[in-house]
PDB file of C-alpha atoms and ligand atoms in Angstrom:
ATOM      1  CA  MET A   1     -10.498 -27.252 -61.210  1.00 59.00           C
ATOM      2  CA  SER A   2     -12.906 -28.078 -63.948  1.00 67.00           C
ATOM      3  CA  GLN A   3     -13.460 -26.326 -67.292  1.00 72.00           C
ATOM      4  CA  ASP A   4     -17.210 -27.010 -66.857  1.00 89.00           C
ATOM      5  CA  CYS A   5     -17.166 -24.821 -63.773  1.00 95.00           C
ATOM      6  CA  ILE A   6     -17.677 -21.114 -64.594  1.00 95.00           C
ATOM      7  CA  TYR A   7     -15.891 -20.014 -61.396  1.00 96.00           C
ATOM      8  CA  CYS A   8     -12.770 -21.946 -62.406  1.00 96.00           C
ATOM      9  CA  ALA A   9     -12.974 -21.273 -66.156  1.00 95.00           C
ATOM     10  CA  LYS A  10     -13.612 -17.550 -65.605  1.00 93.00           C
ATOM     11  CA  ASP A  11     -14.880 -17.272 -69.207  1.00 92.00           C
ATOM     12  CA  GLU A  12     -17.636 -15.471 -71.057  1.00 94.00           C
ATOM     13  CA  ARG A  13     -20.359 -17.613 -69.377  1.00 94.00           C
ATOM     14  CA  GLN A  14     -19.385 -16.036 -66.054  1.00 95.00           C
ATOM     15  CA  GLU A  15     -18.938 -12.559 -67.599  1.00 95.00           C
ATOM     16  CA  LYS A  16     -22.519 -12.705 -68.789  1.00 96.00           C
ATOM     17  CA  LEU A  17     -23.881 -13.367 -65.318  1.00 97.00           C
ATOM     18  CA  MET A  18     -21.647 -11.296 -63.059  1.00 98.00           C
ATOM     19  CA  ILE A  19     -18.970  -8.587 -62.862  1.00 98.00           C
ATOM     20  CA  GLU A  20     -15.858  -9.009 -60.634  1.00 98.00           C
ATOM     21  CA  ILE A  21     -15.683  -6.398 -57.877  1.00 98.00           C
ATOM     22  CA  GLY A  22     -12.536  -7.620 -56.165  1.00 98.00           C
ATOM     23  CA  GLN A  23     -10.521 -10.121 -54.117  1.00 98.00           C
ATOM     24  CA  LEU A  24     -11.272 -10.878 -50.514  1.00 98.00           C
ATOM     25  CA  ARG A  25      -9.373 -13.239 -48.122  1.00 98.00           C
ATOM     26  CA  VAL A  26     -10.104 -16.550 -49.831  1.00 98.00           C
ATOM     27  CA  SER A  27     -12.742 -15.568 -52.252  1.00 98.00           C
ATOM     28  CA  THR A  28     -13.772 -13.268 -55.044  1.00 98.00           C
ATOM     29  CA  LEU A  29     -16.685 -10.863 -54.860  1.00 98.00           C
ATOM     30  CA  PHE A  30     -18.926 -10.449 -57.955  1.00 98.00           C
ATOM     31  CA  LEU A  31     -21.828  -8.189 -58.608  1.00 98.00           C
ATOM     32  CA  PHE A  32     -24.781 -10.185 -60.049  1.00 98.00           C
ATOM     33  CA  ARG A  33     -25.939  -8.601 -63.302  1.00 98.00           C
ATOM     34  CA  GLU A  34     -29.613  -9.492 -62.655  1.00 98.00           C
ATOM     35  CA  GLN A  35     -30.541  -6.683 -60.130  1.00 98.00           C
ATOM     36  CA  THR A  36     -34.144  -7.416 -59.142  1.00 98.00           C
ATOM     37  CA  TYR A  37     -32.750  -7.409 -55.607  1.00 98.00           C
ATOM     38  CA  ARG A  38     -30.697  -4.250 -55.601  1.00 98.00           C
ATOM     39  CA  GLY A  39     -27.087  -4.924 -54.488  1.00 98.00           C
ATOM     40  CA  ARG A  40     -27.240  -8.689 -55.093  1.00 98.00           C
ATOM     41  CA  CYS A  41     -23.711 -10.212 -55.097  1.00 98.00           C
ATOM     42  CA  ILE A  42     -21.928 -13.548 -55.138  1.00 98.00           C
ATOM     43  CA  VAL A  43     -18.963 -14.596 -52.938  1.00 98.00           C
ATOM     44  CA  ALA A  44     -17.087 -17.400 -54.685  1.00 98.00           C
ATOM     45  CA  LEU A  45     -14.372 -19.369 -53.091  1.00 98.00           C
ATOM     46  CA  ASN A  46     -11.066 -19.060 -55.040  1.00 98.00           C
ATOM     47  CA  GLU A  47     -10.451 -22.807 -55.237  1.00 97.00           C
ATOM     48  CA  HIS A  48     -12.740 -25.476 -56.556  1.00 97.00           C
ATOM     49  CA  GLN A  49     -14.414 -27.127 -53.539  1.00 97.00           C
ATOM     50  CA  THR A  50     -17.862 -28.651 -53.787  1.00 97.00           C
ATOM     51  CA  GLU A  51     -18.892 -28.422 -50.096  1.00 97.00           C
ATOM     52  CA  PHE A  52     -18.167 -25.725 -47.483  1.00 97.00           C
ATOM     53  CA  PHE A  53     -17.508 -28.414 -44.866  1.00 98.00           C
ATOM     54  CA  HIS A  54     -14.745 -29.864 -47.009  1.00 98.00           C
ATOM     55  CA  LEU A  55     -12.626 -26.717 -46.200  1.00 98.00           C
ATOM     56  CA  SER A  56     -10.152 -26.529 -43.426  1.00 98.00           C
ATOM     57  CA  GLN A  57     -11.324 -24.841 -40.295  1.00 98.00           C
ATOM     58  CA  ASP A  58      -9.114 -21.832 -41.115  1.00 98.00           C
ATOM     59  CA  LYS A  59     -10.553 -21.516 -44.608  1.00 98.00           C
ATOM     60  CA  GLN A  60     -14.111 -21.893 -43.345  1.00 98.00           C
ATOM     61  CA  ASP A  61     -13.428 -19.058 -40.890  1.00 98.00           C
ATOM     62  CA  ALA A  62     -11.806 -16.876 -43.545  1.00 98.00           C
ATOM     63  CA  TYR A  63     -14.576 -17.547 -46.006  1.00 98.00           C
ATOM     64  CA  MET A  64     -17.396 -16.648 -43.625  1.00 98.00           C
ATOM     65  CA  ARG A  65     -15.494 -13.460 -42.686  1.00 98.00           C
ATOM     66  CA  ASP A  66     -15.559 -12.629 -46.427  1.00 98.00           C
ATOM     67  CA  VAL A  67     -19.308 -13.240 -46.505  1.00 98.00           C
ATOM     68  CA  ALA A  68     -19.823 -11.054 -43.393  1.00 98.00           C
ATOM     69  CA  GLN A  69     -17.675  -8.244 -44.747  1.00 98.00           C
ATOM     70  CA  VAL A  70     -19.696  -8.234 -48.037  1.00 98.00           C
ATOM     71  CA  ALA A  71     -23.043  -8.309 -46.227  1.00 98.00           C
ATOM     72  CA  LYS A  72     -22.046  -5.420 -44.031  1.00 98.00           C
ATOM     73  CA  ALA A  73     -20.869  -3.398 -47.073  1.00 98.00           C
ATOM     74  CA  ILE A  74     -24.231  -4.125 -48.816  1.00 98.00           C
ATOM     75  CA  GLU A  75     -26.203  -3.054 -45.848  1.00 98.00           C
ATOM     76  CA  GLN A  76     -24.295   0.186 -45.591  1.00 98.00           C
ATOM     77  CA  ALA A  77     -24.390   0.842 -49.319  1.00 98.00           C
ATOM     78  CA  PHE A  78     -28.140   0.061 -50.024  1.00 98.00           C
ATOM     79  CA  ASN A  79     -29.883  -0.119 -46.604  1.00 98.00           C
ATOM     80  CA  PRO A  80     -32.046  -3.190 -47.342  1.00 98.00           C
ATOM     81  CA  GLY A  81     -34.630  -4.476 -44.832  1.00 98.00           C
ATOM     82  CA  LYS A  82     -32.818  -7.832 -44.627  1.00 98.00           C
ATOM     83  CA  ILE A  83     -30.032  -9.728 -46.275  1.00 98.00           C
ATOM     84  CA  ASN A  84     -30.664 -13.246 -47.439  1.00 98.00           C
ATOM     85  CA  TYR A  85     -27.914 -15.845 -48.047  1.00 98.00           C
ATOM     86  CA  GLY A  86     -28.224 -18.667 -50.550  1.00 97.00           C
ATOM     87  CA  ALA A  87     -25.840 -21.578 -51.063  1.00 97.00           C
ATOM     88  CA  PHE A  88     -27.096 -24.174 -53.510  1.00 96.00           C
ATOM     89  CA  GLY A  89     -24.797 -25.366 -56.354  1.00 94.00           C
ATOM     90  CA  ASP A  90     -26.624 -28.367 -57.607  1.00 94.00           C
ATOM     91  CA  THR A  91     -25.700 -27.493 -61.159  1.00 92.00           C
ATOM     92  CA  MET A  92     -22.585 -25.413 -60.316  1.00 93.00           C
ATOM     93  CA  PRO A  93     -20.942 -27.237 -57.478  1.00 95.00           C
ATOM     94  CA  HIS A  94     -18.231 -24.709 -56.563  1.00 97.00           C
ATOM     95  CA  VAL A  95     -18.586 -23.151 -53.114  1.00 98.00           C
ATOM     96  CA  HIS A  96     -20.321 -19.788 -53.621  1.00 98.00           C
ATOM     97  CA  PHE A  97     -22.895 -17.803 -51.666  1.00 98.00           C
ATOM     98  CA  HIS A  98     -25.585 -15.561 -53.133  1.00 98.00           C
ATOM     99  CA  ILE A  99     -25.818 -12.373 -50.962  1.00 98.00           C
ATOM    100  CA  VAL A 100     -29.276 -11.077 -51.648  1.00 98.00           C
ATOM    101  CA  PRO A 101     -30.590  -7.799 -50.142  1.00 98.00           C
ATOM    102  CA  LYS A 102     -34.423  -7.807 -49.669  1.00 98.00           C
ATOM    103  CA  TYR A 103     -36.502  -4.721 -49.294  1.00 98.00           C
ATOM    104  CA  LYS A 104     -39.857  -4.344 -47.500  1.00 98.00           C
ATOM    105  CA  ASP A 105     -42.499  -3.947 -50.276  1.00 94.00           C
ATOM    106  CA  GLY A 106     -39.822  -5.267 -52.677  1.00 96.00           C
ATOM    107  CA  ALA A 107     -39.588  -8.502 -54.672  1.00 96.00           C
ATOM    108  CA  ALA A 108     -40.125 -11.727 -52.706  1.00 97.00           C
ATOM    109  CA  TRP A 109     -40.145  -9.971 -49.277  1.00 98.00           C
ATOM    110  CA  GLY A 110     -40.881 -12.648 -46.675  1.00 97.00           C
ATOM    111  CA  LYS A 111     -40.214 -15.376 -49.191  1.00 97.00           C
ATOM    112  CA  MET A 112     -37.400 -17.314 -50.754  1.00 96.00           C
ATOM    113  CA  PHE A 113     -35.599 -15.105 -53.314  1.00 97.00           C
ATOM    114  CA  GLU A 114     -35.855 -16.225 -56.907  1.00 96.00           C
ATOM    115  CA  MET A 115     -32.600 -17.451 -58.325  1.00 95.00           C
ATOM    116  CA  ASN A 116     -33.498 -16.163 -61.847  1.00 94.00           C
ATOM    117  CA  PRO A 117     -36.395 -13.673 -61.692  1.00 95.00           C
ATOM    118  CA  ALA A 118     -38.478 -13.555 -64.908  1.00 90.00           C
ATOM    119  CA  GLU A 119     -38.036  -9.865 -65.111  1.00 90.00           C
ATOM    120  CA  ASN A 120     -34.321 -10.296 -65.642  1.00 95.00           C
ATOM    121  CA  LYS A 121     -33.442  -6.739 -64.574  1.00 97.00           C
ATOM    122  CA  GLN A 122     -30.242  -5.708 -66.317  1.00 98.00           C
ATOM    123  CA  LEU A 123     -28.663  -2.342 -65.713  1.00 98.00           C
ATOM    124  CA  THR A 124     -26.466  -0.048 -67.856  1.00 98.00           C
ATOM    125  CA  ASP A 125     -22.677  -0.300 -67.526  1.00 97.00           C
ATOM    126  CA  GLU A 126     -22.703   3.115 -65.786  1.00 98.00           C
ATOM    127  CA  GLU A 127     -25.273   1.902 -63.297  1.00 98.00           C
ATOM    128  CA  TYR A 128     -23.223  -1.265 -62.508  1.00 98.00           C
ATOM    129  CA  GLU A 129     -20.089   0.929 -62.079  1.00 98.00           C
ATOM    130  CA  GLU A 130     -21.958   3.174 -59.638  1.00 98.00           C
ATOM    131  CA  MET A 131     -23.171   0.194 -57.592  1.00 98.00           C
ATOM    132  CA  ILE A 132     -19.659  -1.369 -57.541  1.00 98.00           C
ATOM    133  CA  GLY A 133     -18.272   2.024 -56.382  1.00 98.00           C
ATOM    134  CA  LYS A 134     -20.783   2.141 -53.553  1.00 98.00           C
ATOM    135  CA  ILE A 135     -19.953  -1.433 -52.411  1.00 98.00           C
ATOM    136  CA  LYS A 136     -16.205  -0.791 -52.583  1.00 98.00           C
ATOM    137  CA  GLN A 137     -16.616   2.301 -50.455  1.00 98.00           C
ATOM    138  CA  HIS A 138     -17.946   0.117 -47.611  1.00 98.00           C
ATOM    139  CA  LEU A 139     -15.879  -2.978 -47.928  1.00 96.00           C
TER     140      LEU A 139
HETATM  141 ZN1   ZN B   1     -14.745 -24.449 -59.861  1.00 74.69          ZN
END
């Protein structure tokens, strides 16, 4: 637990970047506010661990089930061409996966998704709520 970590501190820095959707087995699901990739989410482990392989086998299994559950919900809610998964954390070393739906003819199809696209596509509160509702329907 570190106050420098936005996933542990759960403060306004996190609030600016993402909206909490709900609790999974061992993680929390967030909708990423930047929506260049429609349906983009983050699955963050509920405890501060810097590497996935540091987790117990049981926790690794539970975490990957959370990731799979979210990816399935996103596929059903938004019908992307493919879902990408990103786990980096150089500057935010708390286990979290970016779940990034990609669309044929959409942004960065066939390439690495951009972490922070220049367009910085923000939606209205109503639009975020609608997306969250769709995801929850399929979780
Ligand atoms: Zn943390």
